[in-house]
Short mmCIF file of C-alpha atoms in Angstrom, two decimals:
data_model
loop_
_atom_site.label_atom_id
_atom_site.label_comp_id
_atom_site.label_asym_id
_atom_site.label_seq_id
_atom_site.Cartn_x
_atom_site.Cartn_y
_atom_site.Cartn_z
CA UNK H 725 -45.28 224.95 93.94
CA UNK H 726 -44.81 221.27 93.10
CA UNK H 727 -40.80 220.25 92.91
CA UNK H 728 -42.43 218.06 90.21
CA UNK H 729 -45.57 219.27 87.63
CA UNK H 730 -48.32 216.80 87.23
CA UNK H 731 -46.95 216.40 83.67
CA UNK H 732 -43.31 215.78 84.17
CA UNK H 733 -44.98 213.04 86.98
CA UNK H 734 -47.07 211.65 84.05
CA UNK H 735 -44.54 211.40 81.72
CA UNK H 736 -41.54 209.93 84.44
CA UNK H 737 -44.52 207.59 85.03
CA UNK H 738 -45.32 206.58 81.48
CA UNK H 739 -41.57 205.47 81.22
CA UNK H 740 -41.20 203.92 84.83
CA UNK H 741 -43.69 201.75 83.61
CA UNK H 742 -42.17 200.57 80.58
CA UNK H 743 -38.36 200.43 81.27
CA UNK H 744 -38.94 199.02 84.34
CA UNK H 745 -39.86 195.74 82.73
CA UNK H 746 -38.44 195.99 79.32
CA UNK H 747 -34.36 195.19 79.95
CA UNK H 748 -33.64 198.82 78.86
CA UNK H 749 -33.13 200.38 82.61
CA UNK H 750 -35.42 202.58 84.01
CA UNK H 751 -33.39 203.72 86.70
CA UNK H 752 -31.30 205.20 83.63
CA UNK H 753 -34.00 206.40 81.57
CA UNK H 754 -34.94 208.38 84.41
CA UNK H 755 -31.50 209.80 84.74
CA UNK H 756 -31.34 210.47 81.45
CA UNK H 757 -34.68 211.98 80.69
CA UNK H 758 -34.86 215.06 82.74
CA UNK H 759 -31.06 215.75 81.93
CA UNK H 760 -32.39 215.35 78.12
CA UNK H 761 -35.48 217.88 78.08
CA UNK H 762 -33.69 220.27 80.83
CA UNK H 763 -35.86 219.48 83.85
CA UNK H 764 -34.36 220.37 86.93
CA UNK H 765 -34.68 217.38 88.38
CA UNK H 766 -32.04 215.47 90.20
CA UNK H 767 -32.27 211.13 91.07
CA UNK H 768 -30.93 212.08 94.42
CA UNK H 769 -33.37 214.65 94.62
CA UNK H 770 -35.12 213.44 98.40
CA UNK H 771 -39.01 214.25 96.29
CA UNK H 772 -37.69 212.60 93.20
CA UNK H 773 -36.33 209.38 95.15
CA UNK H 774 -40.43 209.58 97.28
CA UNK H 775 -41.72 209.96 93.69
CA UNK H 776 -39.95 206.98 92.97
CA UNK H 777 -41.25 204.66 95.69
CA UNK H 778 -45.24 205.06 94.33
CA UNK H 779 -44.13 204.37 90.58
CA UNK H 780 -42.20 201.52 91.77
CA UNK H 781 -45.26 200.55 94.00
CA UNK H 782 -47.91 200.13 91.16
CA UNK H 783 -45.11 198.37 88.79
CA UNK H 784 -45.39 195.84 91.57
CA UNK H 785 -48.47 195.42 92.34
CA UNK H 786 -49.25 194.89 88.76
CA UNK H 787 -46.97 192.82 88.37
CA UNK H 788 -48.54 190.43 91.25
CA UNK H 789 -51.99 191.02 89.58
CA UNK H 790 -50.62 189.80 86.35
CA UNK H 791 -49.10 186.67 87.94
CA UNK H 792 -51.52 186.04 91.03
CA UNK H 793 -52.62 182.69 90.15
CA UNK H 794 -48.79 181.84 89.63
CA UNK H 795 -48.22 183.57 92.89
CA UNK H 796 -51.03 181.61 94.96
CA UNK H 797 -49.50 178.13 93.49
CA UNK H 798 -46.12 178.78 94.44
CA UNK H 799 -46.98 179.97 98.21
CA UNK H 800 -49.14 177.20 98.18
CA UNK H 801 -45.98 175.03 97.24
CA UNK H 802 -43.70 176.79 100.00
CA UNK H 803 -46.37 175.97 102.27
CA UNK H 804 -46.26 172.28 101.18
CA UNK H 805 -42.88 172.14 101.33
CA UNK H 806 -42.34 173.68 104.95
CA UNK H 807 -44.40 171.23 106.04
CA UNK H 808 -43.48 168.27 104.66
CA UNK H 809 -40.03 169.54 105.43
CA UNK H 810 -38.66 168.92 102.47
CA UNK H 811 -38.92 169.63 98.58
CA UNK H 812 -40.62 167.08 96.73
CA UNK H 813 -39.02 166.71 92.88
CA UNK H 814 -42.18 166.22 91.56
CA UNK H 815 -43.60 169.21 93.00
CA UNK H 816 -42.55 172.07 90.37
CA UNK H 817 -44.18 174.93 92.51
CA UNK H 818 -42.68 174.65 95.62
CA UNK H 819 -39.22 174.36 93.83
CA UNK H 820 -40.06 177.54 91.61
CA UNK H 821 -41.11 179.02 95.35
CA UNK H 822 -37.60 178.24 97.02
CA UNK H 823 -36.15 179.22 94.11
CA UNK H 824 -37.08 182.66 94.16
CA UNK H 825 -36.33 183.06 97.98
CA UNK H 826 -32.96 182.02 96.99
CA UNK H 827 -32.32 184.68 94.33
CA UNK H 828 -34.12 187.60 96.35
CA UNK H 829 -32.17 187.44 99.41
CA UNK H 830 -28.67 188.25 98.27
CA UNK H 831 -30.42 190.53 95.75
CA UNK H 832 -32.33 191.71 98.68
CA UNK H 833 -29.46 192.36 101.15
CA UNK H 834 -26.40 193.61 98.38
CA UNK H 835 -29.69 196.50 97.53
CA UNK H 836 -30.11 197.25 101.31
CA UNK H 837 -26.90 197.64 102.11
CA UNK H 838 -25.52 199.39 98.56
CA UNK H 839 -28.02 201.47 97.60
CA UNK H 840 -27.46 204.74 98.68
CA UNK H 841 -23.83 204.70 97.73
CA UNK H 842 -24.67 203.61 94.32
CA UNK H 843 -26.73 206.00 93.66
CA UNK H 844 -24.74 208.71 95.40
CA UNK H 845 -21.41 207.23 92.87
CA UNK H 846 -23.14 207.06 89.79
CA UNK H 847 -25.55 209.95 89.70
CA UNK H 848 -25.20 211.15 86.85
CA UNK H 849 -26.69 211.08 83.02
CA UNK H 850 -23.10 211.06 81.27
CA UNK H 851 -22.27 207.56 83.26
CA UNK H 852 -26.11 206.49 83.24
CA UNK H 853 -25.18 206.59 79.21
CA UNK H 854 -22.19 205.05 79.79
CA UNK H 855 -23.72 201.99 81.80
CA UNK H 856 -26.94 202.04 79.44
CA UNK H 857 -24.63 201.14 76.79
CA UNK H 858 -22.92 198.60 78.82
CA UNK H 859 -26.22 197.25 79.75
CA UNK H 860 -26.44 196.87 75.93
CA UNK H 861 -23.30 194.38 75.32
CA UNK H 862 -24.32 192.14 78.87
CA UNK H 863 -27.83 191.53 76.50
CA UNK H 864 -26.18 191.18 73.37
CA UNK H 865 -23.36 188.62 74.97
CA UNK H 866 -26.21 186.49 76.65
CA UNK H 867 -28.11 185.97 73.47
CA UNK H 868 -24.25 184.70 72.18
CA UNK H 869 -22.99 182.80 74.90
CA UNK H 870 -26.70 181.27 76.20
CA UNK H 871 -26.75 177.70 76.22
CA UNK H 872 -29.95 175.99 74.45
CA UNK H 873 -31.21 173.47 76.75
CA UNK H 874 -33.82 170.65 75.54
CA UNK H 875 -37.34 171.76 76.06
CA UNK H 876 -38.75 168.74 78.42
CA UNK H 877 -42.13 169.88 79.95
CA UNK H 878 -45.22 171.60 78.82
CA UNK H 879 -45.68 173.80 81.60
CA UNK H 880 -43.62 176.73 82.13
CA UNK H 881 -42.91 176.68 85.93
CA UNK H 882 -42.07 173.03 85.57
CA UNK H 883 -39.71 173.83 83.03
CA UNK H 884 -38.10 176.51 84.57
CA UNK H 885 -38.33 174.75 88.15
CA UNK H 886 -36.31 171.99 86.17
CA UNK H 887 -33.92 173.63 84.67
CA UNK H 888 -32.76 176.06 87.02
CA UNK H 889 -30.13 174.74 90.18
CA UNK H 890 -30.18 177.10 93.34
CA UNK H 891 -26.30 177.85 92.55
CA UNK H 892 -28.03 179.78 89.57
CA UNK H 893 -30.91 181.23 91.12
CA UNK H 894 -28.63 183.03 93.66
CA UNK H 895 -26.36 184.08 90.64
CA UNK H 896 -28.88 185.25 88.51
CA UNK H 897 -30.70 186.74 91.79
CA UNK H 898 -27.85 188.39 92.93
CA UNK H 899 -27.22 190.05 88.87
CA UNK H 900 -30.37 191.99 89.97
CA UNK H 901 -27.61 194.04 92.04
CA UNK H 902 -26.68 195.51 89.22
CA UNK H 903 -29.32 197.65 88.57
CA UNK H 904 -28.69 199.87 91.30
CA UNK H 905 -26.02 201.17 88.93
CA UNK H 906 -28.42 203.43 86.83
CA UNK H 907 -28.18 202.48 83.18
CA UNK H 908 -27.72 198.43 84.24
CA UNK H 909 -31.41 197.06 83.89
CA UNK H 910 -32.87 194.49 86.19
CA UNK H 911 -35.04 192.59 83.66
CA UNK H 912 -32.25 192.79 81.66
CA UNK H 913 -29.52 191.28 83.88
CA UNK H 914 -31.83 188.31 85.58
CA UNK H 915 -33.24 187.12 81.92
CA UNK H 916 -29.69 187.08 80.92
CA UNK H 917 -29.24 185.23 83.71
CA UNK H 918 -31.90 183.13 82.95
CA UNK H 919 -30.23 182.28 79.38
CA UNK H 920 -26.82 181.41 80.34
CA UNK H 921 -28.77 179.01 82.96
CA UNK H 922 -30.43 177.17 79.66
CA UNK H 923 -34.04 178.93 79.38
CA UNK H 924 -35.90 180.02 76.99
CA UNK H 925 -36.38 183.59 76.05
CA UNK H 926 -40.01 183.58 77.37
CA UNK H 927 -38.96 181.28 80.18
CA UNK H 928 -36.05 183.26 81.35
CA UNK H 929 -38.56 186.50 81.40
CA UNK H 930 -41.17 184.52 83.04
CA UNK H 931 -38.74 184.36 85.70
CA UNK H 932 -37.15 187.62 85.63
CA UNK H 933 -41.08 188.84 86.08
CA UNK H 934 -41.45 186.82 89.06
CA UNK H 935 -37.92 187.77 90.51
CA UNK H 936 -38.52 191.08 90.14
CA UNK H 937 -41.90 191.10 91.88
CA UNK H 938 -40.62 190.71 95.55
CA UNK H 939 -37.54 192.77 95.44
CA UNK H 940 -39.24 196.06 93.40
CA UNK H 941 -42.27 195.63 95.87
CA UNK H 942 -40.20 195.24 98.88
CA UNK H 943 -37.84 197.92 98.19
CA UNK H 944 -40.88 200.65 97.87
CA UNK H 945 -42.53 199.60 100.63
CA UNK H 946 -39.76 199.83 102.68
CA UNK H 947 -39.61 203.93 101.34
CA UNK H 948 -44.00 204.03 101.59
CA UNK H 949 -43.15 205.82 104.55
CA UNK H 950 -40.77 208.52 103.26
CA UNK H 951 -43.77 209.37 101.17
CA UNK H 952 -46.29 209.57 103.86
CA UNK H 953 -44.14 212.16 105.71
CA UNK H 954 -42.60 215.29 105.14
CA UNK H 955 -40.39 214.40 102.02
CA UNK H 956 -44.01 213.96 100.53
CA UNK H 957 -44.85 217.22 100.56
CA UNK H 958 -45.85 218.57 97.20
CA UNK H 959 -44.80 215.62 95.63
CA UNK H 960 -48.10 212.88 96.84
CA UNK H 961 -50.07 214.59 93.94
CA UNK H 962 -47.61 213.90 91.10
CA UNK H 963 -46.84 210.70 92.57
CA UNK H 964 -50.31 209.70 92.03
CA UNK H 965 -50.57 210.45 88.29
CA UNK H 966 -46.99 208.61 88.10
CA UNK H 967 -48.34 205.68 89.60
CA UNK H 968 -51.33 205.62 87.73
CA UNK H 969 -49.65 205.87 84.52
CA UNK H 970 -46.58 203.52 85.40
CA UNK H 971 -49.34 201.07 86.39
CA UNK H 972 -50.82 201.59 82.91
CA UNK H 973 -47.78 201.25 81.09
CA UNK H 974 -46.48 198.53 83.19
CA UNK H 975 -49.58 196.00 82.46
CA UNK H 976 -49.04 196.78 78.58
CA UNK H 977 -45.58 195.82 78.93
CA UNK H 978 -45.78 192.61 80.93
CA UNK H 979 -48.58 191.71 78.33
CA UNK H 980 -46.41 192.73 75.29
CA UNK H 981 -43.02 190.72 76.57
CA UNK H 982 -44.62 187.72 77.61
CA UNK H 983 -45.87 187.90 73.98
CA UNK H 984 -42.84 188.79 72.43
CA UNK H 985 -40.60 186.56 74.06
CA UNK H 986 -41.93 183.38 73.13
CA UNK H 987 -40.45 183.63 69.28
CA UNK H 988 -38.15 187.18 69.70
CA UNK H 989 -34.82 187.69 71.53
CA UNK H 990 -33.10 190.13 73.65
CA UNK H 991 -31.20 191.84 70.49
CA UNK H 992 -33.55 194.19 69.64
CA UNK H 993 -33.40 195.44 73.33
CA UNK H 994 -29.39 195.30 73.09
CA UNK H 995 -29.32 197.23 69.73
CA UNK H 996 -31.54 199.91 71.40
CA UNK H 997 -28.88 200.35 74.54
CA UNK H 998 -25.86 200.71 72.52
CA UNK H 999 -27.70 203.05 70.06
CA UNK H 1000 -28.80 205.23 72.99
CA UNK H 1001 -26.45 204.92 75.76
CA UNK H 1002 -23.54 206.03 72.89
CA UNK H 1003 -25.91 208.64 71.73
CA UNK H 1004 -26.71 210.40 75.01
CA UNK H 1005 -23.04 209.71 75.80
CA UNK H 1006 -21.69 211.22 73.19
CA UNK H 1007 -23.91 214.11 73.48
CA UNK H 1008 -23.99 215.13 76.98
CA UNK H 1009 -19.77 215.07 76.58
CA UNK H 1010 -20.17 217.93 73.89
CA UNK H 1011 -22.87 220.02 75.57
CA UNK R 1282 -22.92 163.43 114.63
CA UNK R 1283 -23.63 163.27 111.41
CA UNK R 1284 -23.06 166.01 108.99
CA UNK R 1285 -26.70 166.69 108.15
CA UNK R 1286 -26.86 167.26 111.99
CA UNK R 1287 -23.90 169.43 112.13
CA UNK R 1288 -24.80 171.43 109.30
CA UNK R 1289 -28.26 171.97 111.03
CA UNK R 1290 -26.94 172.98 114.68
CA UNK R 1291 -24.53 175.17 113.02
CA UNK R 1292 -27.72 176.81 110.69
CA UNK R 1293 -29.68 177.42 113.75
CA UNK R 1294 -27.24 178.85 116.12
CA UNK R 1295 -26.08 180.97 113.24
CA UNK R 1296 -29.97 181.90 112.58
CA UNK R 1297 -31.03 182.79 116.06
CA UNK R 1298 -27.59 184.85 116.39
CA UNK R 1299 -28.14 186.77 113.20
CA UNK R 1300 -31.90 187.78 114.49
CA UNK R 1301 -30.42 188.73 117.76
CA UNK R 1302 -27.90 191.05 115.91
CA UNK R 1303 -31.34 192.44 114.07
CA UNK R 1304 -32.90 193.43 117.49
CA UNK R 1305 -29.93 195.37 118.17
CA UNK R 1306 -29.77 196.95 115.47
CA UNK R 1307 -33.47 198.01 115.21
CA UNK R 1308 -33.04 199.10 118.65
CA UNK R 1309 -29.72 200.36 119.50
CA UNK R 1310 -28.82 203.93 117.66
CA UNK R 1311 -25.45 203.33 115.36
CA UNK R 1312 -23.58 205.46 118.60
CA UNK R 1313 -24.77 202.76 120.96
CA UNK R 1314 -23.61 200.05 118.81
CA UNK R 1315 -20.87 197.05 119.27
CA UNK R 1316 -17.86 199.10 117.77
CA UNK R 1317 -17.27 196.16 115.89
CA UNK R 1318 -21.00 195.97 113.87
CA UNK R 1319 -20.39 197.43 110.55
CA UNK R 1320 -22.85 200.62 111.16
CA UNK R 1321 -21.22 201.70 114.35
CA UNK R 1322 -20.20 205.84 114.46
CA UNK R 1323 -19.79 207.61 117.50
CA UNK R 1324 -22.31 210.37 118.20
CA UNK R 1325 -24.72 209.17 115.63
CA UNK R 1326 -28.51 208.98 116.94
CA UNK R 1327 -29.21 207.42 113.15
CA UNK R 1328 -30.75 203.80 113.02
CA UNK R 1329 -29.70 201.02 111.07
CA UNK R 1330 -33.06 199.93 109.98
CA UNK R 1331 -31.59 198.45 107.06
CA UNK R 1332 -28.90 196.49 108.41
CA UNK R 1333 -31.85 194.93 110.65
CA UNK R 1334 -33.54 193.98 108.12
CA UNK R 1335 -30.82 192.25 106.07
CA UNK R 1336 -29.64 190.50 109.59
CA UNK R 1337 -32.94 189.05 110.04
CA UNK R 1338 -33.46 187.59 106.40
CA UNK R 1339 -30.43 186.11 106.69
CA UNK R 1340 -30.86 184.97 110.07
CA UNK R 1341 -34.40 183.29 108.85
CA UNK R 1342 -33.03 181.46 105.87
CA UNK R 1343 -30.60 179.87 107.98
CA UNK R 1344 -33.55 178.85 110.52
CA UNK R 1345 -35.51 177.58 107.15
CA UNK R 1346 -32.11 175.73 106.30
CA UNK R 1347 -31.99 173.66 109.32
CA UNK R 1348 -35.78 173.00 109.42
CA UNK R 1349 -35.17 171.42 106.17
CA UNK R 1350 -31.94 169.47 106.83
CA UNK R 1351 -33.73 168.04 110.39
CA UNK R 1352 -36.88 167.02 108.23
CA UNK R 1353 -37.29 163.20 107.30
CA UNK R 1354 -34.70 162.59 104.36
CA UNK R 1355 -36.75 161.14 101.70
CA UNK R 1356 -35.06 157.81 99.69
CA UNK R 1357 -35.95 158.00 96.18
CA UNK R 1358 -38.52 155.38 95.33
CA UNK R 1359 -37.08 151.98 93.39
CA UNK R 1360 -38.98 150.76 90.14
#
């Protein structure tokens, strides 16, 4: 018997997809789901975390799909830059590029090192609620405390290459630590980031996107193997499905935000947290 | 010596120490480890893959740091 049905694998992927992208936290949503419609499964669970790694796999890979020729400019500019041996101001790509090595590492190493005890701290769905709700007012408090920064170039990496210092890559890089508290989102905690820095809405997602590309792929390759080996039994099936869909779902949501973005704000995302991390929090205290 | 120069000797020695500390911990089981390397427990055949890996990347961006600050500094061109 499967520890997890092909369904509850479609449906865990369906929502990996989405939450991982939108600033909602799908580390919480997948705390709270199962907890919600009384599946017995557990996010320390060893096949839940191996079920994890795939979803998390195809939300990255389609995420590098969706911004490969963005991806092939900037390694292009890292390459420039390495040798020349220095950053040239005018050259917006390698900037975004160093950028982006600068907010992944302490992202990078504060996940390696705090992971497990995170998880293991705040397992469960009545303080994934809590922190969904939290995750709520750090949204809501960018969009009122970002600063509005003149527009100056056409081009989206130049902009954000240009507006964005390395003190505040490595902040909003190392914010991305917060969502190995489940209920904090990622997304959510770099494109607020990304406003208090002085982007734009679709700027500050643009690089949240492109943030999140190295760490999320990173962190489930690192686990590929966990799948591949015994802790994959039963579960490789399932995980396939939940990939597939998460892939599915993820695309659609990339698509949709950088859409969205470019005239909407974070609040509708906020209103959404507080709504249901107070609902779920409220009700899993009376049940 | 300059500060630029400083800065870089300091980035490199740091670097190549940092990716030494990696190799250890890749290959040394936490029992065998320095008892002073966060990781370290007595009787423990685990390995601290992790702690490798965030050693090295460390240890690299310091080694990118000082390529950079030993690079040609660039004046900014007059008009």
């Amino acid at each position: 018997m499967h520890p997890i049905s092909y369904f509850q694998g479609a449906m865990l992927g369906l929502l990996q997809g989405v939450s991982e992208l939108f600033p909602v936290s799908s580390l919480g949503h997948s705390v709270i789901l199962p907890r919600l419609v009384g599946w017995h499964i557990h996010q320390n669970d060893k096949f839940f975390i191996t079920f994890l790694v795939a979803t998390h796999l195809a939300t990255a890979l389609v995420l590098l799909g969706f911004f490969r020729r963005d991806w092939w400019r900037i390694l292009k500019g890292l390459g420039r830059s390495l040798r020349d041996r220095g950053i040239d101001p005018a050259d917006a790509d390698a900037k975004l590029g160093w950028l982006l090595v600068v907010g992944t590492i302490p992202a990078g190493i504060l996940g390696l090192l705090l992971e497990s005890s995170l998880r293991s701290v705040f397992a469960s769905a009545q303080s994934a609620s809590i922190f969904l709700f939290c995750n709520g007012l750090l949204l809501f408090g960018a969009e009122r405390l970002r600063r509005r920064a003149p527009q100056t170039a056409d081009d989206d990496d130049t902009r954000i290459a240009r507006q964005v210092g390395w003190r505040d890559s490595a902040l909003v890089g190392t914010a991305q630590a917060l969502a190995l508290v489940p209920g904090f989102s990622r997304s959510g905690a770099t494109m607020a980031g990304g406003l208090l820095v002085g982007l734009s809405n679709k700027d500050a997602a643009r690089f949240a996107f492109l943030l999140a590309t190295p760490i999320i792929g990173a962190a489930a390759v690192l686990k590929l193997p966990e799948l591949a080996g015994p802790d994959g039994r039963g579960v490789r099936g399932p995980a396939l499905v939940g990939a597939l869909c998460a892939a599915v779902t993820a695309y659609l949501a990339v698509r949709f935000l950088m859409r969205f973005f470019e005239t909407r704000t974070l609040v509708p995302f906020a209103v959404y947290c507080l709504a249901a991390g107070a609902a779920c929090a409220i009700y899993f205290a009376t049940t | 010596m300059s500060n630029r120069r400083l800065l870089a000797t300091a980035a490199i020695i740091l670097g190549l120490a940092l990716i030494a500390v990696a190799i250890v911990y890749w290959a040394e089981p936490a029992k065998s480890l320095p008892s002073f390397f966060p990781g370290h427990e007595s009787g423990s055949n685990h390995h601290h893959t992790k702690h490798g890996i965030a050693s090295f990347l460390v240890g690299l961006a310091c080694l990118v740091f000082a390529w950079f600050n030993t690079g040609q500094q660039k004046r900014p061109t007059q008009t």
